[in-house]
Amino acid sequence: GENVEQHPSTLSVQEGDSAVIKCTYSDSASNYFPWYKQELGKGPQLIIDIRSNVGEKKDQRIAVTLNKTAKHFSLHITETQPEDSAVYFCAATRYSSASKIIFGSGTRLSIRP
Amino acid sequence: EAGVVQSPRYKIIEKKQPVAFWCNPISGHNTLYWYLQNLGQGPELLIRYENEEAVDDSQLPKDRFSAERLKGVDSTLKIQPAELGDSAVYLCASSLSRSGRSSYNEQFFGPGTRLTVL
């Protein structure tokens, strides 16, 4: 089955700097990679996603890149702000309503003022 | 529009006691999921319902866990008896799945129920 590894487990960056979170996956059949943000006391919320036919996707200050050959994908947050502090999860699945999402173990991002 | 509602938000019980969690999905969402989230980990699927049918319960420990979604709307997850290792957050999510369409249907998560077993 699919296995998703995520690094680092904790990340602290100065406000305004960039943050990068990296993930690897094992199942070459996975073709959809969502990223979730989980704030304290809340459930995960989808913030951006990428399909395997695309190498990069950007939405304002966040971007995701995918290297299908190496089975790596990354989340980039630029110009970090205090409200970016949260736990971020990468995930992998097949682009099908019947497929199970496999989550990474999460990265706790802290933004220093 | 109201999101996924879960209750209770917190529950503390002693081991060997029963416990139940309730979830009301987003109105109109036909697919409902229960996830287990251990501290410092990502969510892990326990069971998925398509309407009232459990279509994936392979990760549900059936000796002590049970779930139901009788009318295809809200759902209850039960643990009986609870063990110390069951302490975790139990998340419910829902999505609108369209049959015959190859697509990913975004899952919307509730805030979870934090269970502490003493």
PDB file of N, CA and C in Angstrom, chain B residues 8-96:
ATOM      1  N   PRO B   8     -19.414  14.601  21.272  1.00  0.00           N
ATOM      2  CA  PRO B   8     -18.930  15.782  21.960  1.00  0.00           C
ATOM      3  C   PRO B   8     -17.577  16.231  21.424  1.00  0.00           C
ATOM      4  N   ARG B   9     -17.097  17.385  21.822  1.00  0.00           N
ATOM      5  CA  ARG B   9     -15.769  17.824  21.405  1.00  0.00           C
ATOM      6  C   ARG B   9     -14.683  17.149  22.240  1.00  0.00           C
ATOM      7  N   TYR B  10     -15.001  16.875  23.492  1.00  0.00           N
ATOM      8  CA  TYR B  10     -14.048  16.232  24.394  1.00  0.00           C
ATOM      9  C   TYR B  10     -14.789  15.158  25.197  1.00  0.00           C
ATOM     10  N   LYS B  11     -14.079  14.063  25.481  1.00  0.00           N
ATOM     11  CA  LYS B  11     -14.657  12.991  26.275  1.00  0.00           C
ATOM     12  C   LYS B  11     -13.552  12.333  27.079  1.00  0.00           C
ATOM     13  N   ILE B  12     -13.770  12.211  28.379  1.00  0.00           N
ATOM     14  CA  ILE B  12     -12.829  11.514  29.255  1.00  0.00           C
ATOM     15  C   ILE B  12     -13.580  10.353  29.885  1.00  0.00           C
ATOM     16  N   ILE B  13     -13.037   9.154  29.738  1.00  0.00           N
ATOM     17  CA  ILE B  13     -13.673   7.970  30.300  1.00  0.00           C
ATOM     18  C   ILE B  13     -12.609   7.072  30.910  1.00  0.00           C
ATOM     19  N   GLU B  14     -13.052   6.145  31.712  1.00  0.00           N
ATOM     20  CA  GLU B  14     -12.141   5.145  32.252  1.00  0.00           C
ATOM     21  C   GLU B  14     -12.118   3.946  31.316  1.00  0.00           C
ATOM     22  N   LYS B  15     -10.993   3.248  31.331  1.00  0.00           N
ATOM     23  CA  LYS B  15     -10.867   2.084  30.458  1.00  0.00           C
ATOM     24  C   LYS B  15     -11.964   1.075  30.763  1.00  0.00           C
ATOM     25  N   LYS B  16     -12.340   0.359  29.746  1.00  0.00           N
ATOM     26  CA  LYS B  16     -13.382  -0.664  29.759  1.00  0.00           C
ATOM     27  C   LYS B  16     -14.783  -0.067  29.666  1.00  0.00           C
ATOM     28  N   GLN B  17     -14.893   1.262  29.702  1.00  0.00           N
ATOM     29  CA  GLN B  17     -16.206   1.893  29.538  1.00  0.00           C
ATOM     30  C   GLN B  17     -16.523   2.048  28.056  1.00  0.00           C
ATOM     31  N   PRO B  18     -17.816   2.133  27.719  1.00  0.00           N
ATOM     32  CA  PRO B  18     -18.194   2.403  26.331  1.00  0.00           C
ATOM     33  C   PRO B  18     -18.201   3.903  26.054  1.00  0.00           C
ATOM     34  N   VAL B  19     -18.071   4.258  24.774  1.00  0.00           N
ATOM     35  CA  VAL B  19     -18.118   5.670  24.394  1.00  0.00           C
ATOM     36  C   VAL B  19     -18.677   5.749  22.975  1.00  0.00           C
ATOM     37  N   ALA B  20     -19.368   6.837  22.680  1.00  0.00           N
ATOM     38  CA  ALA B  20     -19.945   7.028  21.352  1.00  0.00           C
ATOM     39  C   ALA B  20     -19.698   8.446  20.879  1.00  0.00           C
ATOM     40  N   PHE B  21     -19.429   8.568  19.584  1.00  0.00           N
ATOM     41  CA  PHE B  21     -19.202   9.862  18.959  1.00  0.00           C
ATOM     42  C   PHE B  21     -20.250  10.046  17.864  1.00  0.00           C
ATOM     43  N   TRP B  22     -20.675  11.288  17.704  1.00  0.00           N
ATOM     44  CA  TRP B  22     -21.714  11.573  16.723  1.00  0.00           C
ATOM     45  C   TRP B  22     -21.199  12.565  15.676  1.00  0.00           C
ATOM     46  N   CYS B  23     -21.639  12.382  14.445  1.00  0.00           N
ATOM     47  CA  CYS B  23     -21.223  13.255  13.355  1.00  0.00           C
ATOM     48  C   CYS B  23     -22.413  13.589  12.469  1.00  0.00           C
ATOM     49  N   ASN B  24     -22.559  14.859  12.142  1.00  0.00           N
ATOM     50  CA  ASN B  24     -23.553  15.296  11.173  1.00  0.00           C
ATOM     51  C   ASN B  24     -22.823  15.935  10.003  1.00  0.00           C
ATOM     52  N   PRO B  25     -22.856  15.327   8.822  1.00  0.00           N
ATOM     53  CA  PRO B  25     -22.084  15.836   7.689  1.00  0.00           C
ATOM     54  C   PRO B  25     -22.705  17.088   7.094  1.00  0.00           C
ATOM     55  N   ILE B  26     -21.995  17.674   6.145  1.00  0.00           N
ATOM     56  CA  ILE B  26     -22.518  18.810   5.409  1.00  0.00           C
ATOM     57  C   ILE B  26     -23.767  18.358   4.644  1.00  0.00           C
ATOM     58  N   SER B  27     -24.794  19.191   4.660  1.00  0.00           N
ATOM     59  CA  SER B  27     -26.055  18.843   4.029  1.00  0.00           C
ATOM     60  C   SER B  27     -25.854  18.465   2.562  1.00  0.00           C
ATOM     61  N   GLY B  28     -26.386  17.295   2.197  1.00  0.00           N
ATOM     62  CA  GLY B  28     -26.288  16.853   0.809  1.00  0.00           C
ATOM     63  C   GLY B  28     -25.089  15.980   0.511  1.00  0.00           C
ATOM     64  N   HIS B  29     -24.127  15.922   1.430  1.00  0.00           N
ATOM     65  CA  HIS B  29     -22.948  15.076   1.202  1.00  0.00           C
ATOM     66  C   HIS B  29     -23.313  13.620   1.436  1.00  0.00           C
ATOM     67  N   ASN B  30     -23.073  12.785   0.419  1.00  0.00           N
ATOM     68  CA  ASN B  30     -23.466  11.395   0.510  1.00  0.00           C
ATOM     69  C   ASN B  30     -22.368  10.485   1.079  1.00  0.00           C
ATOM     70  N   THR B  31     -21.143  10.974   1.090  1.00  0.00           N
ATOM     71  CA  THR B  31     -20.039  10.154   1.592  1.00  0.00           C
ATOM     72  C   THR B  31     -19.573  10.674   2.940  1.00  0.00           C
ATOM     73  N   LEU B  32     -19.418   9.758   3.863  1.00  0.00           N
ATOM     74  CA  LEU B  32     -19.005  10.133   5.227  1.00  0.00           C
ATOM     75  C   LEU B  32     -17.843   9.254   5.648  1.00  0.00           C
ATOM     76  N   TYR B  33     -16.874   9.857   6.296  1.00  0.00           N
ATOM     77  CA  TYR B  33     -15.651   9.168   6.720  1.00  0.00           C
ATOM     78  C   TYR B  33     -15.439   9.358   8.221  1.00  0.00           C
ATOM     79  N   TRP B  34     -14.932   8.327   8.850  1.00  0.00           N
ATOM     80  CA  TRP B  34     -14.415   8.431  10.204  1.00  0.00           C
ATOM     81  C   TRP B  34     -12.915   8.166  10.156  1.00  0.00           C
ATOM     82  N   TYR B  35     -12.167   9.084  10.783  1.00  0.00           N
ATOM     83  CA  TYR B  35     -10.712   8.961  10.855  1.00  0.00           C
ATOM     84  C   TYR B  35     -10.270   8.934  12.311  1.00  0.00           C
ATOM     85  N   LEU B  36      -9.148   8.285  12.537  1.00  0.00           N
ATOM     86  CA  LEU B  36      -8.460   8.293  13.818  1.00  0.00           C
ATOM     87  C   LEU B  36      -7.191   9.117  13.642  1.00  0.00           C
ATOM     88  N   GLN B  37      -6.965  10.072  14.567  1.00  0.00           N
ATOM     89  CA  GLN B  37      -5.735  10.858  14.507  1.00  0.00           C
ATOM     90  C   GLN B  37      -5.026  10.763  15.854  1.00  0.00           C
ATOM     91  N   ASN B  38      -3.927  10.025  15.850  1.00  0.00           N
ATOM     92  CA  ASN B  38      -3.098   9.953  17.052  1.00  0.00           C
ATOM     93  C   ASN B  38      -2.247  11.206  17.157  1.00  0.00           C
ATOM     94  N   LEU B  39      -1.797  11.498  18.352  1.00  0.00           N
ATOM     95  CA  LEU B  39      -1.009  12.692  18.611  1.00  0.00           C
ATOM     96  C   LEU B  39       0.240  12.723  17.738  1.00  0.00           C
ATOM     97  N   GLY B  40       0.430  13.810  17.013  1.00  0.00           N
ATOM     98  CA  GLY B  40       1.607  13.955  16.183  1.00  0.00           C
ATOM     99  C   GLY B  40       1.576  13.138  14.900  1.00  0.00           C
ATOM    100  N   GLN B  41       0.400  12.677  14.522  1.00  0.00           N
ATOM    101  CA  GLN B  41       0.271  11.865  13.307  1.00  0.00           C
ATOM    102  C   GLN B  41      -0.826  12.407  12.397  1.00  0.00           C
ATOM    103  N   GLY B  42      -0.806  11.951  11.171  1.00  0.00           N
ATOM    104  CA  GLY B  42      -1.874  12.305  10.252  1.00  0.00           C
ATOM    105  C   GLY B  42      -3.090  11.429  10.471  1.00  0.00           C
ATOM    106  N   PRO B  43      -4.249  11.848   9.972  1.00  0.00           N
ATOM    107  CA  PRO B  43      -5.461  11.031  10.108  1.00  0.00           C
ATOM    108  C   PRO B  43      -5.337   9.693   9.380  1.00  0.00           C
ATOM    109  N   GLU B  44      -5.955   8.673   9.954  1.00  0.00           N
ATOM    110  CA  GLU B  44      -5.996   7.344   9.339  1.00  0.00           C
ATOM    111  C   GLU B  44      -7.460   6.934   9.211  1.00  0.00           C
ATOM    112  N   LEU B  45      -7.832   6.488   8.030  1.00  0.00           N
ATOM    113  CA  LEU B  45      -9.226   6.136   7.784  1.00  0.00           C
ATOM    114  C   LEU B  45      -9.648   4.909   8.585  1.00  0.00           C
ATOM    115  N   LEU B  46     -10.784   5.023   9.251  1.00  0.00           N
ATOM    116  CA  LEU B  46     -11.387   3.882   9.945  1.00  0.00           C
ATOM    117  C   LEU B  46     -12.488   3.254   9.096  1.00  0.00           C
ATOM    118  N   ILE B  47     -13.377   4.088   8.557  1.00  0.00           N
ATOM    119  CA  ILE B  47     -14.507   3.580   7.798  1.00  0.00           C
ATOM    120  C   ILE B  47     -15.026   4.673   6.875  1.00  0.00           C
ATOM    121  N   ARG B  48     -15.518   4.248   5.721  1.00  0.00           N
ATOM    122  CA  ARG B  48     -16.118   5.176   4.764  1.00  0.00           C
ATOM    123  C   ARG B  48     -17.510   4.670   4.387  1.00  0.00           C
ATOM    124  N   TYR B  49     -18.465   5.592   4.400  1.00  0.00           N
ATOM    125  CA  TYR B  49     -19.838   5.284   4.011  1.00  0.00           C
ATOM    126  C   TYR B  49     -20.184   5.975   2.701  1.00  0.00           C
ATOM    127  N   GLU B  50     -20.847   5.248   1.833  1.00  0.00           N
ATOM    128  CA  GLU B  50     -21.507   5.834   0.679  1.00  0.00           C
ATOM    129  C   GLU B  50     -23.002   5.722   0.977  1.00  0.00           C
ATOM    130  N   ASN B  51     -23.623   6.850   1.266  1.00  0.00           N
ATOM    131  CA  ASN B  51     -24.993   6.851   1.778  1.00  0.00           C
ATOM    132  C   ASN B  51     -25.016   6.007   3.065  1.00  0.00           C
ATOM    133  N   GLU B  52     -25.860   4.987   3.142  1.00  0.00           N
ATOM    134  CA  GLU B  52     -25.907   4.219   4.384  1.00  0.00           C
ATOM    135  C   GLU B  52     -25.036   2.971   4.354  1.00  0.00           C
ATOM    136  N   GLU B  53     -24.335   2.755   3.242  1.00  0.00           N
ATOM    137  CA  GLU B  53     -23.540   1.540   3.095  1.00  0.00           C
ATOM    138  C   GLU B  53     -22.074   1.779   3.454  1.00  0.00           C
ATOM    139  N   ALA B  54     -21.541   0.917   4.325  1.00  0.00           N
ATOM    140  CA  ALA B  54     -20.119   0.964   4.658  1.00  0.00           C
ATOM    141  C   ALA B  54     -19.343   0.297   3.534  1.00  0.00           C
ATOM    142  N   VAL B  55     -18.608   1.079   2.737  1.00  0.00           N
ATOM    143  CA  VAL B  55     -17.926   0.536   1.566  1.00  0.00           C
ATOM    144  C   VAL B  55     -16.458   0.251   1.817  1.00  0.00           C
ATOM    145  N   ASP B  56     -15.905   0.772   2.916  1.00  0.00           N
ATOM    146  CA  ASP B  56     -14.517   0.487   3.271  1.00  0.00           C
ATOM    147  C   ASP B  56     -14.399   0.542   4.784  1.00  0.00           C
ATOM    148  N   ASP B  57     -14.382  -0.608   5.413  1.00  0.00           N
ATOM    149  CA  ASP B  57     -14.207  -0.667   6.869  1.00  0.00           C
ATOM    150  C   ASP B  57     -13.030  -1.564   7.213  1.00  0.00           C
ATOM    151  N   SER B  58     -12.094  -1.704   6.289  1.00  0.00           N
ATOM    152  CA  SER B  58     -10.982  -2.631   6.485  1.00  0.00           C
ATOM    153  C   SER B  58     -10.073  -2.236   7.642  1.00  0.00           C
ATOM    154  N   GLN B  59     -10.038  -0.956   8.005  1.00  0.00           N
ATOM    155  CA  GLN B  59      -9.168  -0.495   9.086  1.00  0.00           C
ATOM    156  C   GLN B  59      -9.903  -0.353  10.413  1.00  0.00           C
ATOM    157  N   LEU B  60     -11.157  -0.721  10.462  1.00  0.00           N
ATOM    158  CA  LEU B  60     -11.939  -0.606  11.695  1.00  0.00           C
ATOM    159  C   LEU B  60     -11.730  -1.849  12.566  1.00  0.00           C
ATOM    160  N   PRO B  61     -11.225  -1.668  13.791  1.00  0.00           N
ATOM    161  CA  PRO B  61     -11.037  -2.834  14.691  1.00  0.00           C
ATOM    162  C   PRO B  61     -12.395  -3.351  15.145  1.00  0.00           C
ATOM    163  N   LYS B  62     -12.867  -4.343  14.482  1.00  0.00           N
ATOM    164  CA  LYS B  62     -14.264  -4.740  14.655  1.00  0.00           C
ATOM    165  C   LYS B  62     -14.562  -5.441  15.973  1.00  0.00           C
ATOM    166  N   ASP B  63     -13.516  -5.807  16.694  1.00  0.00           N
ATOM    167  CA  ASP B  63     -13.780  -6.459  17.978  1.00  0.00           C
ATOM    168  C   ASP B  63     -14.332  -5.477  18.999  1.00  0.00           C
ATOM    169  N   ARG B  64     -13.978  -4.188  18.846  1.00  0.00           N
ATOM    170  CA  ARG B  64     -14.441  -3.213  19.831  1.00  0.00           C
ATOM    171  C   ARG B  64     -15.075  -1.965  19.221  1.00  0.00           C
ATOM    172  N   PHE B  65     -14.859  -1.752  17.940  1.00  0.00           N
ATOM    173  CA  PHE B  65     -15.385  -0.561  17.277  1.00  0.00           C
ATOM    174  C   PHE B  65     -16.588  -0.947  16.414  1.00  0.00           C
ATOM    175  N   SER B  66     -17.577  -0.057  16.396  1.00  0.00           N
ATOM    176  CA  SER B  66     -18.702  -0.230  15.486  1.00  0.00           C
ATOM    177  C   SER B  66     -19.156   1.151  15.022  1.00  0.00           C
ATOM    178  N   ALA B  67     -19.793   1.174  13.887  1.00  0.00           N
ATOM    179  CA  ALA B  67     -20.290   2.442  13.353  1.00  0.00           C
ATOM    180  C   ALA B  67     -21.600   2.178  12.641  1.00  0.00           C
ATOM    181  N   GLU B  68     -22.402   3.227  12.563  1.00  0.00           N
ATOM    182  CA  GLU B  68     -23.643   3.115  11.817  1.00  0.00           C
ATOM    183  C   GLU B  68     -24.014   4.447  11.193  1.00  0.00           C
ATOM    184  N   ARG B  69     -24.739   4.354  10.097  1.00  0.00           N
ATOM    185  CA  ARG B  69     -25.251   5.537   9.398  1.00  0.00           C
ATOM    186  C   ARG B  69     -26.599   5.116   8.812  1.00  0.00           C
ATOM    187  N   LEU B  70     -27.550   4.963   9.721  1.00  0.00           N
ATOM    188  CA  LEU B  70     -28.791   4.272   9.396  1.00  0.00           C
ATOM    189  C   LEU B  70     -29.589   4.928   8.269  1.00  0.00           C
ATOM    190  N   LYS B  71     -29.708   6.232   8.255  1.00  0.00           N
ATOM    191  CA  LYS B  71     -30.531   6.910   7.262  1.00  0.00           C
ATOM    192  C   LYS B  71     -29.683   7.616   6.211  1.00  0.00           C
ATOM    193  N   GLY B  72     -28.401   7.301   6.198  1.00  0.00           N
ATOM    194  CA  GLY B  72     -27.540   7.900   5.200  1.00  0.00           C
ATOM    195  C   GLY B  72     -27.226   9.355   5.430  1.00  0.00           C
ATOM    196  N   VAL B  73     -27.453   9.829   6.671  1.00  0.00           N
ATOM    197  CA  VAL B  73     -27.136  11.230   6.967  1.00  0.00           C
ATOM    198  C   VAL B  73     -26.113  11.256   8.095  1.00  0.00           C
ATOM    199  N   ASP B  74     -26.582  11.385   9.350  1.00  0.00           N
ATOM    200  CA  ASP B  74     -25.620  11.439  10.444  1.00  0.00           C
ATOM    201  C   ASP B  74     -25.139  10.034  10.791  1.00  0.00           C
ATOM    202  N   SER B  75     -24.065  10.005  11.577  1.00  0.00           N
ATOM    203  CA  SER B  75     -23.406   8.734  11.866  1.00  0.00           C
ATOM    204  C   SER B  75     -22.930   8.708  13.313  1.00  0.00           C
ATOM    205  N   THR B  76     -22.823   7.504  13.840  1.00  0.00           N
ATOM    206  CA  THR B  76     -22.307   7.293  15.183  1.00  0.00           C
ATOM    207  C   THR B  76     -21.181   6.278  15.133  1.00  0.00           C
ATOM    208  N   LEU B  77     -20.099   6.573  15.833  1.00  0.00           N
ATOM    209  CA  LEU B  77     -18.975   5.653  15.994  1.00  0.00           C
ATOM    210  C   LEU B  77     -18.917   5.269  17.469  1.00  0.00           C
ATOM    211  N   LYS B  78     -18.842   3.976  17.725  1.00  0.00           N
ATOM    212  CA  LYS B  78     -18.856   3.504  19.112  1.00  0.00           C
ATOM    213  C   LYS B  78     -17.618   2.668  19.408  1.00  0.00           C
ATOM    214  N   ILE B  79     -17.143   2.763  20.635  1.00  0.00           N
ATOM    215  CA  ILE B  79     -16.061   1.910  21.113  1.00  0.00           C
ATOM    216  C   ILE B  79     -16.558   1.238  22.395  1.00  0.00           C
ATOM    217  N   GLN B  80     -16.462  -0.092  22.409  1.00  0.00           N
ATOM    218  CA  GLN B  80     -16.886  -0.819  23.596  1.00  0.00           C
ATOM    219  C   GLN B  80     -16.165  -2.156  23.687  1.00  0.00           C
ATOM    220  N   PRO B  81     -15.317  -2.361  24.690  1.00  0.00           N
ATOM    221  CA  PRO B  81     -14.913  -1.416  25.712  1.00  0.00           C
ATOM    222  C   PRO B  81     -13.704  -0.590  25.267  1.00  0.00           C
ATOM    223  N   ALA B  82     -13.567   0.609  25.811  1.00  0.00           N
ATOM    224  CA  ALA B  82     -12.423   1.446  25.454  1.00  0.00           C
ATOM    225  C   ALA B  82     -11.157   0.964  26.156  1.00  0.00           C
ATOM    226  N   GLU B  83     -10.037   1.123  25.470  1.00  0.00           N
ATOM    227  CA  GLU B  83      -8.730   0.785  26.011  1.00  0.00           C
ATOM    228  C   GLU B  83      -7.867   2.044  26.063  1.00  0.00           C
ATOM    229  N   LEU B  84      -6.801   1.978  26.855  1.00  0.00           N
ATOM    230  CA  LEU B  84      -5.923   3.139  27.011  1.00  0.00           C
ATOM    231  C   LEU B  84      -5.416   3.631  25.654  1.00  0.00           C
ATOM    232  N   GLY B  85      -5.105   2.699  24.778  1.00  0.00           N
ATOM    233  CA  GLY B  85      -4.556   3.047  23.477  1.00  0.00           C
ATOM    234  C   GLY B  85      -5.538   3.699  22.532  1.00  0.00           C
ATOM    235  N   ASP B  86      -6.799   3.788  22.931  1.00  0.00           N
ATOM    236  CA  ASP B  86      -7.806   4.437  22.081  1.00  0.00           C
ATOM    237  C   ASP B  86      -7.796   5.951  22.245  1.00  0.00           C
ATOM    238  N   SER B  87      -7.022   6.452  23.187  1.00  0.00           N
ATOM    239  CA  SER B  87      -6.931   7.908  23.380  1.00  0.00           C
ATOM    240  C   SER B  87      -6.392   8.542  22.102  1.00  0.00           C
ATOM    241  N   ALA B  88      -7.173   9.437  21.521  1.00  0.00           N
ATOM    242  CA  ALA B  88      -6.841  10.046  20.231  1.00  0.00           C
ATOM    243  C   ALA B  88      -7.932  11.049  19.876  1.00  0.00           C
ATOM    244  N   VAL B  89      -7.773  11.672  18.711  1.00  0.00           N
ATOM    245  CA  VAL B  89      -8.837  12.514  18.167  1.00  0.00           C
ATOM    246  C   VAL B  89      -9.550  11.720  17.076  1.00  0.00           C
ATOM    247  N   TYR B  90     -10.860  11.713  17.141  1.00  0.00           N
ATOM    248  CA  TYR B  90     -11.668  11.014  16.135  1.00  0.00           C
ATOM    249  C   TYR B  90     -12.320  12.075  15.247  1.00  0.00           C
ATOM    250  N   LEU B  91     -11.922  12.046  13.986  1.00  0.00           N
ATOM    251  CA  LEU B  91     -12.375  13.041  13.018  1.00  0.00           C
ATOM    252  C   LEU B  91     -13.446  12.442  12.115  1.00  0.00           C
ATOM    253  N   CYS B  92     -14.427  13.252  11.804  1.00  0.00           N
ATOM    254  CA  CYS B  92     -15.427  12.889  10.815  1.00  0.00           C
ATOM    255  C   CYS B  92     -15.260  13.836   9.624  1.00  0.00           C
ATOM    256  N   ALA B  93     -15.444  13.323   8.434  1.00  0.00           N
ATOM    257  CA  ALA B  93     -15.375  14.134   7.226  1.00  0.00           C
ATOM    258  C   ALA B  93     -16.501  13.727   6.286  1.00  0.00           C
ATOM    259  N   SER B  94     -16.842  14.622   5.383  1.00  0.00           N
ATOM    260  CA  SER B  94     -17.868  14.283   4.398  1.00  0.00           C
ATOM    261  C   SER B  94     -17.481  14.857   3.040  1.00  0.00           C
ATOM    262  N   SER B  95     -18.034  14.261   2.014  1.00  0.00           N
ATOM    263  CA  SER B  95     -17.804  14.754   0.659  1.00  0.00           C
ATOM    264  C   SER B  95     -19.012  14.433  -0.205  1.00  0.00           C
ATOM    265  N   LEU B  96     -19.094  15.125  -1.349  1.00  0.00           N
ATOM    266  CA  LEU B  96     -20.161  14.871  -2.308  1.00  0.00           C
ATOM    267  C   LEU B  96     -19.561  14.059  -3.441  1.00  0.00           C
TER     268      LEU B  96
END
